C-alpha positions as semicolon CSV with decimal commas, in nm:
position;residue;x (nm);y (nm);z (nm)
1;M;1,833;0,217;-0,015
2;A;1,939;-0,100;0,161
3;T;2,080;-0,388;-0,034
4;T;2,021;-0,755;0,027
5;D;2,180;-1,063;-0,116
6;M;1,846;-1,245;-0,131
7;D;1,725;-1,338;-0,475
8;L;1,366;-1,328;-0,589
9;L;1,212;-1,672;-0,579
10;P;1,085;-1,819;-0,906
11;E;0,716;-1,773;-0,982
12;T;0,681;-2,151;-0,979
13;P;0,866;-2,257;-0,664
14;D;0,935;-2,617;-0,562
15;D;0,795;-2,574;-0,210
16;P;0,430;-2,696;-0,223
17;K;0,311;-2,452;0,045
18;L;0,465;-2,157;-0,136
19;K;0,349;-2,283;-0,475
20;A;-0,010;-2,290;-0,344
21;M;0,018;-1,930;-0,222
22;F;0,164;-1,813;-0,552
23;E;-0,124;-1,987;-0,731
24;E;-0,367;-1,788;-0,511
25;V;-0,190;-1,473;-0,623
26;T;-0,198;-1,561;-0,994
27;A;-0,569;-1,639;-0,964
28;R;-0,609;-1,264;-0,894
29;W;-0,326;-1,111;-1,097
30;P;-0,138;-1,211;-1,410
31;R;0,192;-1,263;-1,225
32;V;0,340;-1,290;-0,878
33;P;0,468;-0,946;-0,772
34;N;0,835;-0,925;-0,684
35;L;0,742;-0,830;-0,328
36;Y;0,571;-1,166;-0,279
37;R;0,857;-1,347;-0,451
38;M;1,090;-1,194;-0,192
39;L;0,862;-1,252;0,108
40;G;0,823;-1,612;-0,005
41;H;1,159;-1,686;0,158
42;S;0,945;-1,708;0,473
43;P;0,619;-1,875;0,363
44;D;0,445;-1,834;0,700
45;M;0,518;-1,461;0,702
46;L;0,397;-1,431;0,342
47;R;0,072;-1,603;0,442
48;G;0,010;-1,349;0,719
49;W;0,103;-1,065;0,485
50;L;-0,139;-1,182;0,216
51;D;-0,420;-1,229;0,466
52;L;-0,390;-0,872;0,596
53;A;-0,323;-0,714;0,256
54;W;-0,616;-0,885;0,091
55;S;-0,847;-0,815;0,382
56;L;-0,765;-0,444;0,358
57;R;-0,818;-0,452;-0,017
58;L;-1,122;-0,679;-0,046
59;N;-1,310;-0,662;0,284
60;A;-1,282;-0,296;0,381
61;T;-1,599;-0,088;0,366
62;T;-1,427;0,249;0,330
63;P;-1,404;0,379;-0,027
64;R;-1,123;0,221;-0,223
65;R;-1,052;0,566;-0,366
66;T;-0,982;0,700;-0,016
67;R;-0,752;0,411;0,070
68;E;-0,559;0,446;-0,256
69;L;-0,513;0,818;-0,192
70;M;-0,371;0,730;0,149
71;I;-0,137;0,468;0,002
72;L;-0,005;0,714;-0,255
73;R;0,044;0,978;0,014
74;G;0,258;0,741;0,220
75;A;0,448;0,611;-0,083
76;R;0,536;0,965;-0,188
77;M;0,639;1,069;0,162
78;T;0,873;0,770;0,192
79;E;0,979;0,780;-0,174
80;T;0,889;0,416;-0,220
81;A;0,895;0,389;-0,599
82;Y;0,767;0,029;-0,607
83;E;0,460;0,113;-0,399
84;W;0,389;0,429;-0,600
85;A;0,428;0,255;-0,937
86;H;0,196;-0,029;-0,837
87;H;-0,071;0,187;-0,677
88;V;-0,109;0,471;-0,928
89;P;-0,296;0,241;-1,172
90;M;-0,507;0,105;-0,884
91;A;-0,585;0,459;-0,768
92;L;-0,689;0,566;-1,117
93;E;-0,909;0,257;-1,144
94;A;-1,066;0,349;-0,807
95;G;-1,163;0,694;-0,934
96;V;-0,865;0,907;-0,833
97;T;-0,797;1,156;-1,112
98;Q;-0,459;1,213;-1,274
99;A;-0,467;1,569;-1,138
100;E;-0,512;1,430;-0,785
101;V;-0,222;1,187;-0,841
102;D;-0,008;1,475;-0,969
103;A;-0,093;1,684;-0,662
104;L;0,013;1,399;-0,433
105;M;0,334;1,359;-0,634
106;N;0,405;1,726;-0,559
107;G;0,327;1,681;-0,189
108;D;-0,007;1,861;-0,215
109;M;-0,375;1,780;-0,184
110;A;-0,596;1,854;-0,483
111;D;-0,885;2,096;-0,437
112;T;-1,123;1,822;-0,553
113;L;-1,074;1,611;-0,238
114;T;-1,361;1,594;0,009
115;K;-1,320;1,686;0,376
116;A;-1,341;1,316;0,462
117;E;-1,062;1,236;0,214
118;R;-0,851;1,519;0,353
119;A;-0,899;1,379;0,703
120;A;-0,787;1,036;0,580
121;L;-0,483;1,188;0,409
122;Q;-0,393;1,369;0,730
123;L;-0,408;1,032;0,905
124;A;-0,177;0,882;0,641
125;T;0,062;1,175;0,683
126;E;0,078;1,149;1,062
127;V;0,109;0,770;1,070
128;T;0,383;0,782;0,806
129;E;0,573;1,054;0,992
130;G;0,521;0,862;1,316
131;P;0,499;0,769;1,582
132;A;0,118;0,789;1,564
133;A;-0,178;0,998;1,458
134;S;-0,251;1,287;1,692
135;P;-0,568;1,304;1,902
136;K;-0,676;1,602;1,687
137;C;-0,634;1,397;1,370
138;M;-0,831;1,107;1,518
139;A;-1,111;1,336;1,637
140;N;-1,134;1,491;1,291
141;L;-1,148;1,146;1,131
142;K;-1,437;1,047;1,359
143;Q;-1,645;1,332;1,212
144;Y;-1,659;1,144;0,882
145;Y;-1,609;0,776;0,958
146;S;-1,758;0,513;1,188
147;D;-1,542;0,335;1,446
148;A;-1,505;0,035;1,213
149;E;-1,404;0,262;0,925
150;V;-1,148;0,441;1,143
151;I;-0,994;0,101;1,223
152;E;-0,975;0,022;0,850
153;L;-0,808;0,353;0,774
154;V;-0,558;0,328;1,060
155;L;-0,471;-0,026;0,952
156;T;-0,438;0,087;0,590
157;A;-0,205;0,373;0,679
158;S;-0,001;0,156;0,915
159;F;0,020;-0,145;0,684
160;Y;0,141;0,060;0,390
161;V;0,413;0,220;0,602
162;C;0,519;-0,140;0,670
163;V;0,498;-0,218;0,298
164;G;0,727;0,070;0,210
165;R;0,980;-0,009;0,481
166;T;0,981;-0,376;0,377
167;L;1,026;-0,298;0,007
168;K;1,315;-0,064;0,074
169;S;1,485;-0,279;0,341
170;L;1,478;-0,583;0,114
171;S;1,565;-0,384;-0,201
172;V;1,273;-0,537;-0,390
173;P;1,314;-0,445;-0,758
174;L;1,031;-0,300;-0,961
175;E;0,896;-0,540;-1,223
176;E;0,934;-0,477;-1,594
177;G;0,644;-0,276;-1,726
178;Y;0,638;-0,041;-1,427
179;E;0,810;0,294;-1,433
180;A;0,992;0,430;-1,129
181;P;0,859;0,782;-1,061
182;W;1,184;0,915;-0,914
């Protein structure tokens, strides 16, 4: 993993613009994640990051369960412990079973997944491996999802590849209370 000499910013920064963004975050969660405390070194970039991340999380019409499965698939493939540790609880809350999480941890797909979920996981796999999803993958996805939903899923897969690469490049440490899976 890369190392960086950047420190995490305090949860209550002096910069008013950054302080306002961190207050937005703590209105949703009990604390500011270390990822945001690192990205806060560039407040304008953090703003764009939050806007996309929250749009994918709060405004998407595709099942949250499907998107969390995709996120875990990508996190496992890239061995991004931070992403995995943060999203396993979210996945369980969204209806993913522990057996399905365990299957993803082992690089498999549980038998309980629907064909639509399998198509979404194939998308996550191909986008994570890069450089893009194949025409066959996209055609399969279109059997189960509308054009708008396909956009959401492609953006989800792509964004979380970016999340993993960012976490690892900046050596963002996992917060206390989270357990690294590997």
